[in-house]
Coordinates of C-alpha atoms in Angstrom, one line a residue:
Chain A
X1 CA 37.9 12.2 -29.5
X2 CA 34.9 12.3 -27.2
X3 CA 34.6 11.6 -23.8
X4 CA 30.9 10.5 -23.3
X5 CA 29.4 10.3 -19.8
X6 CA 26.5 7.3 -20.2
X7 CA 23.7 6.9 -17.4
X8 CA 22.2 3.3 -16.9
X9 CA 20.3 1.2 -15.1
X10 CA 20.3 -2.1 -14.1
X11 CA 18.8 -4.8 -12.3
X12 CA 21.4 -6.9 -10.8
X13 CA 19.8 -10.2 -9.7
X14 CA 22.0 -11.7 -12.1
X15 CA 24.9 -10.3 -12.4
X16 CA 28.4 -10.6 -10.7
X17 CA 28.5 -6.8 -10.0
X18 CA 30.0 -4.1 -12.9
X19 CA 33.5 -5.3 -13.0
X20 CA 34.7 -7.9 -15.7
X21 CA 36.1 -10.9 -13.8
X22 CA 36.4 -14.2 -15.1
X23 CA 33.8 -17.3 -15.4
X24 CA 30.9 -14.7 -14.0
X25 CA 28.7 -12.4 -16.1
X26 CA 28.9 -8.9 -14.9
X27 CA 27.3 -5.2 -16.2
X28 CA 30.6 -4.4 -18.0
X29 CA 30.9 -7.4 -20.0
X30 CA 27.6 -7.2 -21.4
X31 CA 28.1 -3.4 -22.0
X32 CA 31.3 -4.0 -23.9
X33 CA 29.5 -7.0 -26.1
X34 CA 26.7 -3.8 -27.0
X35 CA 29.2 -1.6 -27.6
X36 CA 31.5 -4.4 -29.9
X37 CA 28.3 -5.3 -31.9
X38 CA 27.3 -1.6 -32.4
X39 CA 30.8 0.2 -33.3
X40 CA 32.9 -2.9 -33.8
X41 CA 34.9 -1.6 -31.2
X42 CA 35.2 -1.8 -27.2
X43 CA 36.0 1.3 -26.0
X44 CA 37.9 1.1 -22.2
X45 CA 34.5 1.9 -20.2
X46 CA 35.3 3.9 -17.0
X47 CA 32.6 2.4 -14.2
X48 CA 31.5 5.1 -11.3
X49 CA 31.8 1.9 -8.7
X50 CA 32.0 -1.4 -8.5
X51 CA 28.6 -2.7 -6.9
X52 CA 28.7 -6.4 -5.6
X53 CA 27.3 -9.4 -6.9
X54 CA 23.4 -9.0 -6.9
X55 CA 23.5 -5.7 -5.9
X56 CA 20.7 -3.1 -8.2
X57 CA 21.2 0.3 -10.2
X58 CA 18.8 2.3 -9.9
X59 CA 21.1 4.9 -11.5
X60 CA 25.1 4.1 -12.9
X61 CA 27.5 6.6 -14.1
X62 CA 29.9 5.3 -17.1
X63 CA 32.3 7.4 -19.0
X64 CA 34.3 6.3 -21.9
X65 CA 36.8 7.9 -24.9
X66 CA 35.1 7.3 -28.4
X67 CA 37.0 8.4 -31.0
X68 CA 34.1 6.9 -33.2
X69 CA 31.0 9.0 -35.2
X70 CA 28.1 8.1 -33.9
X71 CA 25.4 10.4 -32.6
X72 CA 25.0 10.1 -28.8
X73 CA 21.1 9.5 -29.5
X74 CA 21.6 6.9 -32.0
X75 CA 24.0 5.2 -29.4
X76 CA 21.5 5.3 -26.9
X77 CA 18.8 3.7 -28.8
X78 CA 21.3 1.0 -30.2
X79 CA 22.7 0.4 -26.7
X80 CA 19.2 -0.4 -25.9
X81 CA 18.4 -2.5 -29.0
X82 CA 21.8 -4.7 -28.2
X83 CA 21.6 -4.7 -24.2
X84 CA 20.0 -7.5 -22.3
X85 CA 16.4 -6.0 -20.9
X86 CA 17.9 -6.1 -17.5
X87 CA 19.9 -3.0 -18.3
X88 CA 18.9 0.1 -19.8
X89 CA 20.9 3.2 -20.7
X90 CA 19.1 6.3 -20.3
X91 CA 21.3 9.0 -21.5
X92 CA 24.4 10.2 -23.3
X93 CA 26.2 13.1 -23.5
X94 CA 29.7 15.1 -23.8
X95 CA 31.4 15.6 -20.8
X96 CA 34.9 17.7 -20.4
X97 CA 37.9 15.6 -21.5
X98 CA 39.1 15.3 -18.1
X99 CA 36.1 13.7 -16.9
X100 CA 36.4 10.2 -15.3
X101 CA 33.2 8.3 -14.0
X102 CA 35.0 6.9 -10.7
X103 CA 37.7 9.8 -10.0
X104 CA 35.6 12.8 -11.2
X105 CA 32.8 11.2 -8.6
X106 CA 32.1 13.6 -5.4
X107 CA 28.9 11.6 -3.8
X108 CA 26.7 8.5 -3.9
X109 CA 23.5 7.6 -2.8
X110 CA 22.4 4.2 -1.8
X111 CA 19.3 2.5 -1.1
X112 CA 18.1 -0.2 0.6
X113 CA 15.4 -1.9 0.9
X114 CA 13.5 -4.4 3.7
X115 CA 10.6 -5.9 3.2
X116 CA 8.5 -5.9 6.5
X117 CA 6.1 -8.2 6.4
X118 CA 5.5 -11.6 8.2
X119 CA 5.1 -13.2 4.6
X120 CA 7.5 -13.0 1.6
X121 CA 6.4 -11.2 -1.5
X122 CA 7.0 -13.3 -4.2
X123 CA 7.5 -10.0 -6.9
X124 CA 10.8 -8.7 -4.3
X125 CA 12.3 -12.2 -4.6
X126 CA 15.9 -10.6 -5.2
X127 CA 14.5 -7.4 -4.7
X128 CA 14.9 -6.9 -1.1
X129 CA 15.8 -8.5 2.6
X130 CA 12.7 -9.9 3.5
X131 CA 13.0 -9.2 7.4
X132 CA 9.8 -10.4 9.3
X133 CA 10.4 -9.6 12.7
X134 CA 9.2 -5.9 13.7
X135 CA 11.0 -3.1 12.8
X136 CA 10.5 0.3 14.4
X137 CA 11.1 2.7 11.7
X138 CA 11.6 5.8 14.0
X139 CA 14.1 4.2 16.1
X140 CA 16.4 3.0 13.4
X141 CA 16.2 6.5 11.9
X142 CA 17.2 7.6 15.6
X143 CA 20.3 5.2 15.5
X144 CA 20.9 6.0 11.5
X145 CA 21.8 9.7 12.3
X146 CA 24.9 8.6 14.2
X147 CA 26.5 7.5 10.8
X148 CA 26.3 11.2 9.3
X149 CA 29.3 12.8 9.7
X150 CA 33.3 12.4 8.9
X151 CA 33.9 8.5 10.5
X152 CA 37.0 6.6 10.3
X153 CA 34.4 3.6 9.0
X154 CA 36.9 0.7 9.7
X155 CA 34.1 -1.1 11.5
X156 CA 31.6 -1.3 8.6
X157 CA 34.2 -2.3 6.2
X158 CA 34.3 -6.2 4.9
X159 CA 38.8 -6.3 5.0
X160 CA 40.4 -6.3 2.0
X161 CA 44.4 -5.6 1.7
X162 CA 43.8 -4.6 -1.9
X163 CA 41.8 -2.3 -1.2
X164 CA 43.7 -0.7 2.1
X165 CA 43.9 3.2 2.3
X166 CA 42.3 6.3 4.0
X167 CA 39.1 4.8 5.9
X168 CA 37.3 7.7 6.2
X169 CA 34.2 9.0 4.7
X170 CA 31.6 11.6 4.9
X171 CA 28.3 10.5 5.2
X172 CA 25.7 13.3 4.5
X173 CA 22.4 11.9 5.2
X174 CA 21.1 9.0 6.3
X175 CA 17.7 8.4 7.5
X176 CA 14.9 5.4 7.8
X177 CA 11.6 5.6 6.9
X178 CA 8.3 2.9 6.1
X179 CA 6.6 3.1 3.1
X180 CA 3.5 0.7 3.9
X181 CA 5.3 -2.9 4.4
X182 CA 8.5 -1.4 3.1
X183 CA 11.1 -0.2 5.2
X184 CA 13.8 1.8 3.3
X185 CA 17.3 3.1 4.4
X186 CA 18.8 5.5 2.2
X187 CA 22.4 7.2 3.0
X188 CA 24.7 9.3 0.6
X189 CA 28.6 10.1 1.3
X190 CA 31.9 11.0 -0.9
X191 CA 32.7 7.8 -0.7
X192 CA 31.8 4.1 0.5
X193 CA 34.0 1.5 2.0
X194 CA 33.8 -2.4 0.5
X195 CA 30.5 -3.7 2.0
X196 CA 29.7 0.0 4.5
X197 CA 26.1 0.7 3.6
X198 CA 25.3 -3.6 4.4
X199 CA 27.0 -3.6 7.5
X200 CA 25.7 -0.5 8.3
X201 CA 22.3 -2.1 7.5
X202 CA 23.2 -5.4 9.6
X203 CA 23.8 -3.2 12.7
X204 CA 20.6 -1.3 12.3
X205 CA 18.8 -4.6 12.1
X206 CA 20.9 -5.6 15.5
X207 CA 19.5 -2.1 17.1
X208 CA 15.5 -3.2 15.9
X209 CA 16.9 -6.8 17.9
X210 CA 17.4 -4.9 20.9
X211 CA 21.1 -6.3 20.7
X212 CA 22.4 -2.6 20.6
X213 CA 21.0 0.9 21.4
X214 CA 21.1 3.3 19.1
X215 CA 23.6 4.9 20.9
X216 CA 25.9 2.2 21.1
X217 CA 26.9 3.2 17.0
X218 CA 29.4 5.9 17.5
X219 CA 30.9 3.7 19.7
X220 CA 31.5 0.6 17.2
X221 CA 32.3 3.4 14.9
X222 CA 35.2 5.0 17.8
X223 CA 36.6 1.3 18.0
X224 CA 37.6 0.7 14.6
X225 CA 36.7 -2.9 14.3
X226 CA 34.4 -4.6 12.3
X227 CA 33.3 -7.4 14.9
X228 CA 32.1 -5.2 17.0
X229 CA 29.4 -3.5 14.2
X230 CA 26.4 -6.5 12.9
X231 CA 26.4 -8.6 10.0
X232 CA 26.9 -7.7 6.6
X233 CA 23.2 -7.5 5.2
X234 CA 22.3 -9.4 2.1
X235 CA 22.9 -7.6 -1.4
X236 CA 19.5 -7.9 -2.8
X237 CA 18.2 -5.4 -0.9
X238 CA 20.9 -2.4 -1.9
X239 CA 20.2 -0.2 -4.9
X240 CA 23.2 2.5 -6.3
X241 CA 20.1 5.1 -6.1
X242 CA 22.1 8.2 -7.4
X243 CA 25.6 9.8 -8.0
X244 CA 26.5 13.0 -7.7
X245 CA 29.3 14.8 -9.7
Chain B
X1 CA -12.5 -34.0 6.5
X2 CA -11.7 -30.3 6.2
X3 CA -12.4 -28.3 2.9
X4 CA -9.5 -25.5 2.9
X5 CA -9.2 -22.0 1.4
X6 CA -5.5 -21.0 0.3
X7 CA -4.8 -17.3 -0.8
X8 CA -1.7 -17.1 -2.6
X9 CA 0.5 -14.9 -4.2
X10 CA 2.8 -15.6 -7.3
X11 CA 5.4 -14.1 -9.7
X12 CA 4.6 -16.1 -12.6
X13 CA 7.3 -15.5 -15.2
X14 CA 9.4 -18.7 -15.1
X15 CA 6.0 -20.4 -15.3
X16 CA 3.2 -21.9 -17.6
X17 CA 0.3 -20.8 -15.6
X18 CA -1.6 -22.5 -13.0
X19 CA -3.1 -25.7 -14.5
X20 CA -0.4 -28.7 -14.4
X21 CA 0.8 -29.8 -18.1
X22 CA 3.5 -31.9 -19.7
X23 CA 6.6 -30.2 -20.0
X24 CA 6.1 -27.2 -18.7
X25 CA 6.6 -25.6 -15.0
X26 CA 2.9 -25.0 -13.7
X27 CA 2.2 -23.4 -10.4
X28 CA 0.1 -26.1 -9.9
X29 CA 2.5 -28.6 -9.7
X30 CA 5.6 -27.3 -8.0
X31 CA 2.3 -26.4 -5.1
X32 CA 1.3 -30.2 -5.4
X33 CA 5.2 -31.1 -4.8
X34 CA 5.2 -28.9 -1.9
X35 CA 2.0 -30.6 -0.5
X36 CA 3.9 -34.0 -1.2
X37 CA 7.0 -32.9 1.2
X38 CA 4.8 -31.9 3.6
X39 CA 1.9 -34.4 4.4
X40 CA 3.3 -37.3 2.4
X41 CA 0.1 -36.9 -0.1
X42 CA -0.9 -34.7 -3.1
X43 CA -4.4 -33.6 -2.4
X44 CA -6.6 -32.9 -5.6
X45 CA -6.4 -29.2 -5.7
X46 CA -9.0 -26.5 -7.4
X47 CA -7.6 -23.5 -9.0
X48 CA -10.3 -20.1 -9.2
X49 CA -8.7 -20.0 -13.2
X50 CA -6.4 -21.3 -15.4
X51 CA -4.5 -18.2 -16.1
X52 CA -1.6 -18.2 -19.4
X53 CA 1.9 -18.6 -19.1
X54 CA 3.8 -15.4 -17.4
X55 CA 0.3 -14.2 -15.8
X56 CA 1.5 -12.9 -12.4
X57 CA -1.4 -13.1 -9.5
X58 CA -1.1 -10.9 -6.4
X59 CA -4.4 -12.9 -4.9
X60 CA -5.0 -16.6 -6.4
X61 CA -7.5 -19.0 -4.9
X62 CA -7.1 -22.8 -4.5
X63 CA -9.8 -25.4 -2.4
X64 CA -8.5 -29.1 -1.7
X65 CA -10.2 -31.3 0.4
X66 CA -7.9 -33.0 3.4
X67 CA -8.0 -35.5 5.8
X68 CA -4.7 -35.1 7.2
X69 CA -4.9 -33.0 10.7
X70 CA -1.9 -30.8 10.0
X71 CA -3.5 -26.9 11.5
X72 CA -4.0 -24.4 8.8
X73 CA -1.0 -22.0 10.3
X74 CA 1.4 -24.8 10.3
X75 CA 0.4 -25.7 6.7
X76 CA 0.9 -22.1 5.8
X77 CA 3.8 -22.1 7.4
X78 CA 5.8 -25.4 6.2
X79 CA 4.2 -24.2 2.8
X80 CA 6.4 -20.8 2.7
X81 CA 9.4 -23.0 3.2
X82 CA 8.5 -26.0 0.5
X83 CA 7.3 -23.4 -2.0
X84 CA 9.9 -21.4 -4.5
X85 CA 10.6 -18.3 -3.3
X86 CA 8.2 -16.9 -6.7
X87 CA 5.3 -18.0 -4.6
X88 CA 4.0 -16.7 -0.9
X89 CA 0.9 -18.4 0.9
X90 CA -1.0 -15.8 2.8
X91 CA -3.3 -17.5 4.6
X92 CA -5.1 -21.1 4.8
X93 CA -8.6 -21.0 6.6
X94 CA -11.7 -23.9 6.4
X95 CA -14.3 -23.4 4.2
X96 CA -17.9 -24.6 3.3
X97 CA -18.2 -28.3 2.6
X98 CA -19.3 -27.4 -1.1
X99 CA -16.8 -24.8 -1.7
X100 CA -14.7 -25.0 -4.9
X101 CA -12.4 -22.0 -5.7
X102 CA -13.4 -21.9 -9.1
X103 CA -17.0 -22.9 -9.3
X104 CA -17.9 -20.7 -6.2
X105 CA -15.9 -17.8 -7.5
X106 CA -18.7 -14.4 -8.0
X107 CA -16.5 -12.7 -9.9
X108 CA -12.7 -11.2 -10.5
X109 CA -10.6 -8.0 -10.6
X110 CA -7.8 -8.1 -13.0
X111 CA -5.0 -5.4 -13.3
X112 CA -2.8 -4.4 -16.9
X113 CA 0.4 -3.1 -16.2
X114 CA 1.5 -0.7 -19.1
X115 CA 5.1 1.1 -18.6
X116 CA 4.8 4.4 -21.1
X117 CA 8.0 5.5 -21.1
X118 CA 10.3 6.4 -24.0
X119 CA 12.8 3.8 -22.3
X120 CA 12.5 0.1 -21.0
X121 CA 13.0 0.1 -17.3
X122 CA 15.2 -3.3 -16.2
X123 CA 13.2 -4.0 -13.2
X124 CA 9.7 -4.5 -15.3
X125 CA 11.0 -6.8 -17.4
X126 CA 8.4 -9.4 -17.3
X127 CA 6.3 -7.6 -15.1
X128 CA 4.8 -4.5 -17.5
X129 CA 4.2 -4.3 -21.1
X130 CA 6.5 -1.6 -22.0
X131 CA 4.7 1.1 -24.0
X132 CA 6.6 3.7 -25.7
X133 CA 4.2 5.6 -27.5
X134 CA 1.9 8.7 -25.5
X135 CA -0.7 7.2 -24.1
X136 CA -4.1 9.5 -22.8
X137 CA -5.1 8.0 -20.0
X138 CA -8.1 10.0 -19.9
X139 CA -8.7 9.1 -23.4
X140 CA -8.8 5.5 -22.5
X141 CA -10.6 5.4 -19.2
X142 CA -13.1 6.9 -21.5
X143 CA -13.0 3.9 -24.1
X144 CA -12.8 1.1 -21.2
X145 CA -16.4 2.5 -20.0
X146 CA -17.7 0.9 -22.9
X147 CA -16.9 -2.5 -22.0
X148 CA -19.3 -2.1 -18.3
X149 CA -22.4 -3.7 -18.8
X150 CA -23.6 -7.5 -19.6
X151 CA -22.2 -8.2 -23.3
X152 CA -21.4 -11.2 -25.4
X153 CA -17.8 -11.1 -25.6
X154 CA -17.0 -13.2 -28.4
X155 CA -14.6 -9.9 -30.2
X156 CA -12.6 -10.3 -27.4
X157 CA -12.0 -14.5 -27.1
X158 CA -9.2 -15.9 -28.1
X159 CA -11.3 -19.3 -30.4
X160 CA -10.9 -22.3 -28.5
X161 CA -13.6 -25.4 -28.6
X162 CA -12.9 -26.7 -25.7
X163 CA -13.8 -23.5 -23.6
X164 CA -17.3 -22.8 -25.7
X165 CA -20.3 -22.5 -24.1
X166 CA -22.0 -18.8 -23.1
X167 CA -20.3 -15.9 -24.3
X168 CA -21.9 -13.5 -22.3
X169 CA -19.8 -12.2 -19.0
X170 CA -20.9 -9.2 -16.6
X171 CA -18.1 -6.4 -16.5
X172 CA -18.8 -4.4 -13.8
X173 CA -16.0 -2.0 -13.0
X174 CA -13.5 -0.8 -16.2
X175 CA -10.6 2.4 -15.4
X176 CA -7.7 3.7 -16.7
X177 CA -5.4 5.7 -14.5
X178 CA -1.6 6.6 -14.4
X179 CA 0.3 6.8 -11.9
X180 CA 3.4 8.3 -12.8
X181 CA 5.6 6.7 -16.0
X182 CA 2.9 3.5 -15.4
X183 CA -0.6 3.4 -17.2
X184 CA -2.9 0.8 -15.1
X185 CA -6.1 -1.3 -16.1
X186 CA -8.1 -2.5 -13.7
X187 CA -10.7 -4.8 -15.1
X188 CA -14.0 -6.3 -12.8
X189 CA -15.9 -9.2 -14.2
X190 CA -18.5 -12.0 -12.8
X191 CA -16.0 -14.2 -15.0
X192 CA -13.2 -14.0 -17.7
X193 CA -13.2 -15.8 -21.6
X194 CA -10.1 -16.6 -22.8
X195 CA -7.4 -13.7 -23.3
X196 CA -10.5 -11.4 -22.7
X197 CA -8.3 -8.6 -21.0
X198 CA -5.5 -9.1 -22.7
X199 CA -7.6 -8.8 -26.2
X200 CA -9.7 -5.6 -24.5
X201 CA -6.3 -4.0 -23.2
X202 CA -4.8 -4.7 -27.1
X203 CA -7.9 -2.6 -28.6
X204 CA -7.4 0.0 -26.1
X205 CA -4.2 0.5 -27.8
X206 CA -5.7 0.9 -30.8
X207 CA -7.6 3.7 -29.5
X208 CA -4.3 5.5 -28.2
X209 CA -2.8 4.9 -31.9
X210 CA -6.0 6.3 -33.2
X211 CA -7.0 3.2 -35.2
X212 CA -10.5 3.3 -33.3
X213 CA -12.4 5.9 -31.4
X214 CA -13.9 5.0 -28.0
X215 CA -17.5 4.6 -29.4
X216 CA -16.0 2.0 -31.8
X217 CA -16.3 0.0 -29.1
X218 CA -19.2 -0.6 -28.4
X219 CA -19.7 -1.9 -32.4
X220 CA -16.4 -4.2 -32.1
X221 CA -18.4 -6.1 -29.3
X222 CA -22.2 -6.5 -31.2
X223 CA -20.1 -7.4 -34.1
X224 CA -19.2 -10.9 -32.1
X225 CA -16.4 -11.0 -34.8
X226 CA -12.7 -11.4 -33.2
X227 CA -11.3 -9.9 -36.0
X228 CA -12.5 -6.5 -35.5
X229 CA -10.9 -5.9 -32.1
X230 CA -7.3 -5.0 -30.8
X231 CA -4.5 -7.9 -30.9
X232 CA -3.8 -9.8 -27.6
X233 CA -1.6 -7.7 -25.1
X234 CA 1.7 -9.4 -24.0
X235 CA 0.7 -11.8 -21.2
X236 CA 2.9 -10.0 -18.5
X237 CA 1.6 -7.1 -17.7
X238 CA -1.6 -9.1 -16.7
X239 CA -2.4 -9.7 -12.8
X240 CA -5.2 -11.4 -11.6
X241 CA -5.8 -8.8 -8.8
X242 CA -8.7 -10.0 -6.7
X243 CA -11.2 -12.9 -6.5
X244 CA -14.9 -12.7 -5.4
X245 CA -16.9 -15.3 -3.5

């Protein structure tokens, strides 16, 4: 039996996130429908997270146990034939037997995106946080480089007793930087809490508000409490950009 | 009474072009609803084209004629919040007593969006003909040089009796570039017949496939025959880019 490690991506505008729940159409359903009309089968598909409603794929990590024939080129192409256009699967190969999307995960990188203009642009409708007001890209980088580092990120964590645990995560890089009217904040970690990289946006967005200094982060991140951090951003604007393995 | 100018912007994939029909979803008449919720009235309004259904416009034109005293940055304004979120107003300003969007119009700058990659990518879906064979950019920026000049373009009409009349239009600017995965042409005219760029960017692709050579062009268009040239592109990977006055 293989285990095959699948890269997609997807645009999520309308979907309820990766995760199969009921009365909502998310990634995985769809996925499993593919796979049913290709191999007459649905494999148990192993997601790398679980993304929120709305929330985009530049790149997804899926690994699943085939015990089925088919060429990993021809599955590709048929994935493509049977999936939606809002999804498409770029690659598939072996991986070791061991392998699991989620467990076997050691980073991720996440973008998001704010669109910076006094007027809305009608082609980033669900594409990113329109935010009209003026954002000063170098000082939000200054603030964003108090998230790198090992955090007990409590504060920039929407509760959730099911999801209870170790709260702390390594944040790598983070950094802000304009591209013309676009104002992007990418960060990569082991790990993300429920909700961390939007909150982490909503404070940021509280800092360009003059509400908080920059330096006022490691202290919401010392107090371990999420009123103190801003509001949870808005998904359309957050992209899974890459994961690491 | 004031003669206004309204640059606008739209995502036109959920609708059936500009000019108001039965049935159908036109920009021009969820804008005239707008108007209605705003001033109480549904000035006559003058498009700079018609433009086909799923035709995306980064700048569109419209002149109407209004009494009502409303100022143009309040219009634009209380226009952004009426409008769907598919369409942004830029900016309203007065114009010439005898202005009209279409009739004054010098000319145009339309933009073909083709994505030439081996796999569909889920955020163009609507928004770039997806092209998976190799395309030669240089190859074709050579071919579109042939359509410059002052030519009947009867190869390169869709038939239509209504729209007859002079067949001649005035191309004055033709390029093909990539930039990246994406293969771009950008298209200036004194005016547009019916599917012109769609038809011209179709018979490019027949030059990529090898089906014609770049100095066939020049024959397709003395020919006058619509039969000789390239089929009609898919209708979203057109933008109108720019309009002249």
């Amino acid at each position: 039996m293989r285990n095959l490690l699948l890269k997609i991506s997807y645009d999520g505008k309308r979907y309820h996130g990766w995760q199969i729940q009921q009365n909502a159409v998310t990634v995985q359903e769809v996925f499993q429908d593919a796979l049913k009309n290709i191999l007459g089968i649905q494999p148990d598909l192993k997601g790398c997270s679980r993304t929120d409603t709305g929330v985009h794929a530049y790149e997804y990590c899926i690994s699943m146990k085939l015990e089925h024939s088919i060429p990993e080129k021809r599955l590709v192409a048929a994935l493509n034939h049977f999936l939606p256009t809002d999804i498409a699967v770029y690659s598939c190969e072996q991986a070791a037997d061991d392998f699991h999307a989620r467990y076997s995960c050691t980073g991720k990188e996440y973008l998001y995106k704010l669109w910076n203009h006094r007027i809305r642009d009608p082609f980033l409708d669900g594409y990113a946080h329109h935010y009209w007001y003026a954002l000063n890209e170098e000082q939000l980088n200054e603030a964003a480089q108090y998230y790198i580092g090992c955090h007990d990120f409590t504060s920039f964590c929407t509760l959730d007793q099911r999801r209870a645990g170790d709260m702390v995560r390594c944040v790598t890089n983070a950094r802000v930087e304009r591209q013309g009217d676009m104002v992007l904040f990418t960060v990569s970690a082991d790990g993300f809490l429920y909700n961390m990289v939007r909150i982490m946006v909503g404070t940021l967005l509280r800092v360009a508000q003059r509400k908080f200094k920059p330096d006022d982060i490691p202290l919401i991140i010392k107090a371990k409490n999420r009123k103190l951090a801003g509001p949870t951003a808005p998904s359309c604007g957050l992209y899974l950009n890459r994961v690491f393995y």
